[in-house]
Amino acid sequence: MKLAVLQWQIAFGNIQENRKRVLELLSPLEDSLVVLPEMFPCGFDYDNLKNHAKESQKLLEELRELSKEKRLTLIGTYPEEREGKLFNTAFVLSDGLLVGKRDKIKLFPLYREGEHFSPGQENPVFETRHGKVGVLVCFELRFPNLGWELRKKGAQIIAVPSLWGAKRKEHLKVLSQARAVELQSYLLLSNGWGRTGEEEYAGNSAIYDPWGNTLAFSEVGDSVLLVYADLKKVEAVRRLIPLDTD
């Protein structure tokens, strides 16, 4: 099984430029589970969120078709408007189907997300051909209870779409590796890098195995991380160090 992470410098408020970049980075990938950055269509362009929400739906449909054509599972987040409210919504597309969505629960106060988005309520695990996947969005890495809830629901892979600031990059590396260790799961972290709008993002995208080993890492620069993985390793680690003891 192939696991992949995309990292690029998100073009602030420019869906067409980000569409072009994500399609370029996806072009060599087939039959893979792929994680994209948080808010990858536009970044946190708050002044134009409602318009970006509409335009992002078109990109999502294009990615759905691509997931069918290339046998991909694609995970990322985008702005979505429902019933007059905006959400930072994670999607899971697999083999041409929208498997499900999950709204970001923990909104980041330093980026004033709570002033622009409504918080999510549900924390599901998604069944895909590439395994059982849970999603933590960026800031949610700091809340181990959310990760453990996914583990108890059967997640084998944790996808982490992010736009994590460069000033906190050491936190990002420690927390993402720690979540892989404590959840005994593959963890795929996709982050933006460089300046997007007024923020500088950390990069440091990575793929960790259930033992916490770093399988792939990119500090800065546009990149595709790709590894071959075996979900049997998840079960092996969980048998070796049982955590479900209650």
Short mmCIF file of C-alpha atoms in Angstrom, two decimals:
data_model
loop_
_atom_site.label_atom_id
_atom_site.label_comp_id
_atom_site.label_asym_id
_atom_site.label_seq_id
_atom_site.Cartn_x
_atom_site.Cartn_y
_atom_site.Cartn_z
CA MET A 1 0.00 0.00 0.00
CA LYS A 2 1.24 3.47 -0.87
CA LEU A 3 0.88 6.50 1.43
CA ALA A 4 1.64 10.00 0.21
CA VAL A 5 1.74 13.58 1.48
CA LEU A 6 1.79 16.74 -0.62
CA GLN A 7 3.49 19.94 0.50
CA TRP A 8 3.47 23.22 -1.40
CA GLN A 9 3.40 26.96 -0.84
CA ILE A 10 -0.32 27.73 -0.82
CA ALA A 11 -1.22 30.68 -3.07
CA PHE A 12 -3.25 33.05 -0.89
CA GLY A 13 -6.81 33.41 -2.18
CA ASN A 14 -5.92 31.92 -5.58
CA ILE A 15 -7.91 28.76 -6.20
CA GLN A 16 -6.78 28.43 -9.82
CA GLU A 17 -3.10 28.54 -8.89
CA ASN A 18 -3.61 26.00 -6.09
CA ARG A 19 -5.66 23.80 -8.43
CA LYS A 20 -2.80 23.82 -10.92
CA ARG A 21 -0.26 22.95 -8.23
CA VAL A 22 -2.21 20.12 -6.62
CA LEU A 23 -2.89 18.50 -10.00
CA GLU A 24 0.82 18.72 -10.88
CA LEU A 25 1.84 17.13 -7.59
CA LEU A 26 -0.79 14.39 -7.89
CA SER A 27 0.14 13.52 -11.47
CA PRO A 28 2.70 10.76 -10.68
CA LEU A 29 0.55 9.10 -8.02
CA GLU A 30 -1.73 6.10 -8.49
CA ASP A 31 -3.42 3.69 -6.09
CA SER A 32 -2.32 5.73 -3.06
CA LEU A 33 -3.76 7.41 0.01
CA VAL A 34 -2.80 11.08 -0.27
CA VAL A 35 -3.08 13.91 2.29
CA LEU A 36 -3.24 17.56 1.19
CA PRO A 37 -2.71 20.68 3.34
CA GLU A 38 -5.42 22.41 5.34
CA MET A 39 -7.47 24.99 3.38
CA PHE A 40 -5.41 24.10 0.32
CA PRO A 41 -7.69 25.81 -2.24
CA CYS A 42 -7.18 29.33 -0.84
CA GLY A 43 -5.47 29.52 2.54
CA PHE A 44 -7.08 31.58 5.29
CA ASP A 45 -8.34 34.33 2.98
CA TYR A 46 -11.11 35.39 5.36
CA ASP A 47 -12.32 38.35 3.28
CA ASN A 48 -13.40 36.06 0.45
CA LEU A 49 -14.38 32.85 2.23
CA LYS A 50 -17.94 32.63 0.91
CA ASN A 51 -16.80 32.90 -2.68
CA HIS A 52 -13.98 30.44 -2.06
CA ALA A 53 -16.49 28.01 -0.56
CA LYS A 54 -18.47 28.04 -3.82
CA GLU A 55 -15.43 27.73 -6.05
CA SER A 56 -13.91 24.99 -3.90
CA GLN A 57 -16.88 22.74 -4.65
CA LYS A 58 -15.83 22.69 -8.31
CA LEU A 59 -12.30 21.69 -7.36
CA LEU A 60 -13.62 19.01 -5.03
CA GLU A 61 -15.66 17.53 -7.88
CA GLU A 62 -12.58 17.52 -10.12
CA LEU A 63 -10.60 15.72 -7.42
CA ARG A 64 -13.41 13.21 -6.98
CA GLU A 65 -13.17 12.30 -10.66
CA LEU A 66 -9.38 12.08 -10.37
CA SER A 67 -9.67 9.75 -7.38
CA LYS A 68 -11.72 7.39 -9.53
CA GLU A 69 -9.40 7.58 -12.53
CA LYS A 70 -6.22 7.01 -10.51
CA ARG A 71 -7.61 4.84 -7.65
CA LEU A 72 -6.71 7.42 -5.02
CA THR A 73 -7.93 8.24 -1.55
CA LEU A 74 -7.63 12.02 -1.13
CA ILE A 75 -7.89 13.93 2.16
CA GLY A 76 -7.67 17.67 2.76
CA THR A 77 -9.76 20.60 4.00
CA TYR A 78 -11.55 23.49 2.33
CA PRO A 79 -14.08 26.19 3.30
CA GLU A 80 -17.68 24.97 3.12
CA GLU A 81 -20.87 26.96 3.67
CA ARG A 82 -23.97 25.22 5.04
CA GLU A 83 -27.14 26.85 6.34
CA GLY A 84 -25.48 30.26 6.45
CA LYS A 85 -22.46 29.03 8.42
CA LEU A 86 -18.88 28.48 7.29
CA PHE A 87 -16.84 25.44 8.29
CA ASN A 88 -13.24 24.34 7.83
CA THR A 89 -14.25 20.98 6.40
CA ALA A 90 -12.12 17.89 5.89
CA PHE A 91 -13.17 15.58 3.06
CA VAL A 92 -12.31 11.97 2.24
CA LEU A 93 -12.59 11.03 -1.44
CA SER A 94 -11.88 7.45 -2.43
CA ASP A 95 -12.21 5.73 -5.80
CA GLY A 96 -14.61 8.35 -7.12
CA LEU A 97 -16.81 8.49 -4.03
CA LEU A 98 -17.18 11.09 -1.30
CA VAL A 99 -16.71 8.78 1.67
CA GLY A 100 -17.46 11.52 4.17
CA LYS A 101 -16.67 14.90 5.69
CA ARG A 102 -15.58 16.16 9.10
CA ASP A 103 -15.64 19.79 10.25
CA LYS A 104 -12.67 21.06 12.25
CA ILE A 105 -13.64 20.88 15.92
CA LYS A 106 -10.85 22.86 17.60
CA LEU A 107 -10.51 26.26 15.93
CA PHE A 108 -7.16 28.03 16.31
CA PRO A 109 -7.49 31.28 18.31
CA LEU A 110 -4.21 32.82 17.05
CA TYR A 111 -5.59 32.78 13.50
CA ARG A 112 -9.02 33.99 14.70
CA GLU A 113 -10.65 30.94 13.14
CA GLY A 114 -13.52 31.10 15.60
CA GLU A 115 -14.52 34.50 14.22
CA HIS A 116 -15.01 33.04 10.74
CA PHE A 117 -15.81 29.34 11.13
CA SER A 118 -18.28 27.36 13.19
CA PRO A 119 -16.79 24.39 15.08
CA GLY A 120 -17.53 20.82 14.13
CA GLN A 121 -19.11 18.30 16.47
CA GLU A 122 -18.33 14.84 15.05
CA ASN A 123 -15.05 12.89 14.99
CA PRO A 124 -15.64 9.90 12.70
CA VAL A 125 -13.39 7.23 11.24
CA PHE A 126 -13.69 6.68 7.49
CA GLU A 127 -13.54 3.28 5.79
CA THR A 128 -11.49 3.35 2.58
CA ARG A 129 -9.82 0.75 0.38
CA HIS A 130 -6.53 1.97 1.81
CA GLY A 131 -7.57 1.44 5.43
CA LYS A 132 -9.53 2.99 8.29
CA VAL A 133 -8.69 6.69 8.43
CA GLY A 134 -9.17 9.30 11.13
CA VAL A 135 -8.57 13.01 10.57
CA LEU A 136 -7.04 15.60 12.89
CA VAL A 137 -6.87 19.11 11.43
CA CYS A 138 -3.72 21.09 12.33
CA PHE A 139 -4.31 22.63 15.81
CA GLU A 140 -6.17 19.45 16.82
CA LEU A 141 -2.79 17.71 17.17
CA ARG A 142 -2.62 19.46 20.55
CA PHE A 143 -5.68 17.56 21.83
CA PRO A 144 -4.74 13.91 22.48
CA ASN A 145 -8.30 13.02 23.44
CA LEU A 146 -9.41 13.58 19.84
CA GLY A 147 -6.73 11.21 18.57
CA TRP A 148 -7.51 8.58 21.16
CA GLU A 149 -11.19 8.74 20.22
CA LEU A 150 -10.18 7.90 16.64
CA ARG A 151 -7.98 5.05 17.85
CA LYS A 152 -10.85 3.56 19.88
CA LYS A 153 -13.05 3.76 16.77
CA GLY A 154 -10.55 1.64 14.86
CA ALA A 155 -8.39 4.16 12.98
CA GLN A 156 -5.22 2.67 11.48
CA ILE A 157 -4.10 5.84 9.70
CA ILE A 158 -4.26 9.40 11.02
CA ALA A 159 -4.36 12.11 8.36
CA VAL A 160 -3.34 15.60 9.49
CA PRO A 161 -4.04 18.38 6.95
CA SER A 162 -2.34 21.50 8.32
CA LEU A 163 -1.39 25.12 7.85
CA TRP A 164 0.94 25.28 10.86
CA GLY A 165 2.95 28.42 11.51
CA ALA A 166 6.74 28.48 11.22
CA LYS A 167 7.17 29.98 14.70
CA ARG A 168 5.80 26.76 16.18
CA LYS A 169 7.51 24.25 13.90
CA GLU A 170 9.28 22.41 16.74
CA HIS A 171 5.89 21.82 18.37
CA LEU A 172 4.63 20.41 15.09
CA LYS A 173 7.44 17.88 14.80
CA VAL A 174 7.15 16.72 18.40
CA LEU A 175 3.36 16.51 18.45
CA SER A 176 2.97 14.70 15.14
CA GLN A 177 5.54 12.05 15.99
CA ALA A 178 4.10 11.68 19.49
CA ARG A 179 0.60 11.09 18.10
CA ALA A 180 1.93 8.31 15.87
CA VAL A 181 3.55 6.67 18.89
CA GLU A 182 0.64 6.99 21.30
CA LEU A 183 -2.01 6.02 18.74
CA GLN A 184 0.17 3.24 17.27
CA SER A 185 -0.95 4.32 13.81
CA TYR A 186 0.53 5.59 10.60
CA LEU A 187 0.40 9.38 10.72
CA LEU A 188 0.50 11.53 7.58
CA LEU A 189 1.14 15.23 8.14
CA SER A 190 0.64 17.59 5.19
CA ASN A 191 1.58 21.22 5.80
CA GLY A 192 2.02 24.33 3.71
CA TRP A 193 5.37 26.09 3.68
CA GLY A 194 6.59 29.65 3.16
CA ARG A 195 4.54 32.83 3.15
CA THR A 196 0.83 32.66 2.41
CA GLY A 197 -0.92 35.96 3.04
CA GLU A 198 0.46 37.42 6.26
CA GLU A 199 1.61 34.11 7.72
CA GLU A 200 4.79 32.07 7.35
CA TYR A 201 4.15 28.33 7.43
CA ALA A 202 6.48 25.67 8.76
CA GLY A 203 6.55 22.93 6.14
CA ASN A 204 7.99 19.91 8.01
CA SER A 205 5.48 17.56 6.40
CA ALA A 206 6.12 13.94 7.33
CA ILE A 207 4.99 10.33 7.35
CA TYR A 208 5.48 8.33 10.55
CA ASP A 209 4.94 4.63 11.13
CA PRO A 210 3.11 3.14 14.16
CA TRP A 211 6.40 2.86 16.06
CA GLY A 212 7.09 6.56 15.53
CA ASN A 213 9.82 6.08 12.94
CA THR A 214 10.11 8.87 10.38
CA LEU A 215 9.50 7.27 6.98
CA ALA A 216 9.59 10.51 4.97
CA PHE A 217 10.13 14.18 5.78
CA SER A 218 10.26 17.52 3.93
CA GLU A 219 11.39 20.63 5.77
CA VAL A 220 10.59 23.24 3.09
CA GLY A 221 9.86 23.30 -0.62
CA ASP A 222 7.14 21.84 -2.81
CA SER A 223 7.33 18.08 -2.50
CA VAL A 224 5.63 14.72 -2.71
CA LEU A 225 6.40 12.27 0.09
CA LEU A 226 5.67 8.66 -0.86
CA VAL A 227 6.20 5.48 1.15
CA TYR A 228 5.13 1.87 0.98
CA ALA A 229 3.28 0.75 4.09
CA ASP A 230 1.73 -2.40 5.52
CA LEU A 231 -1.25 -2.14 7.87
CA LYS A 232 -0.13 -5.40 9.49
CA LYS A 233 2.51 -3.28 11.22
CA VAL A 234 -0.27 -1.40 13.03
CA GLU A 235 -1.59 -4.61 14.53
CA ALA A 236 1.91 -5.89 15.32
CA VAL A 237 2.80 -2.76 17.31
CA ARG A 238 -0.53 -2.85 19.13
CA ARG A 239 0.02 -6.48 20.11
CA LEU A 240 3.57 -5.77 21.27
CA ILE A 241 2.52 -2.86 23.53
CA PRO A 242 -1.19 -3.27 24.33
CA LEU A 243 -2.88 -0.01 25.24
CA ASP A 244 -6.51 -1.16 25.22
CA THR A 245 -6.32 -2.47 28.77
CA ASP A 246 -9.52 -1.00 30.26
#
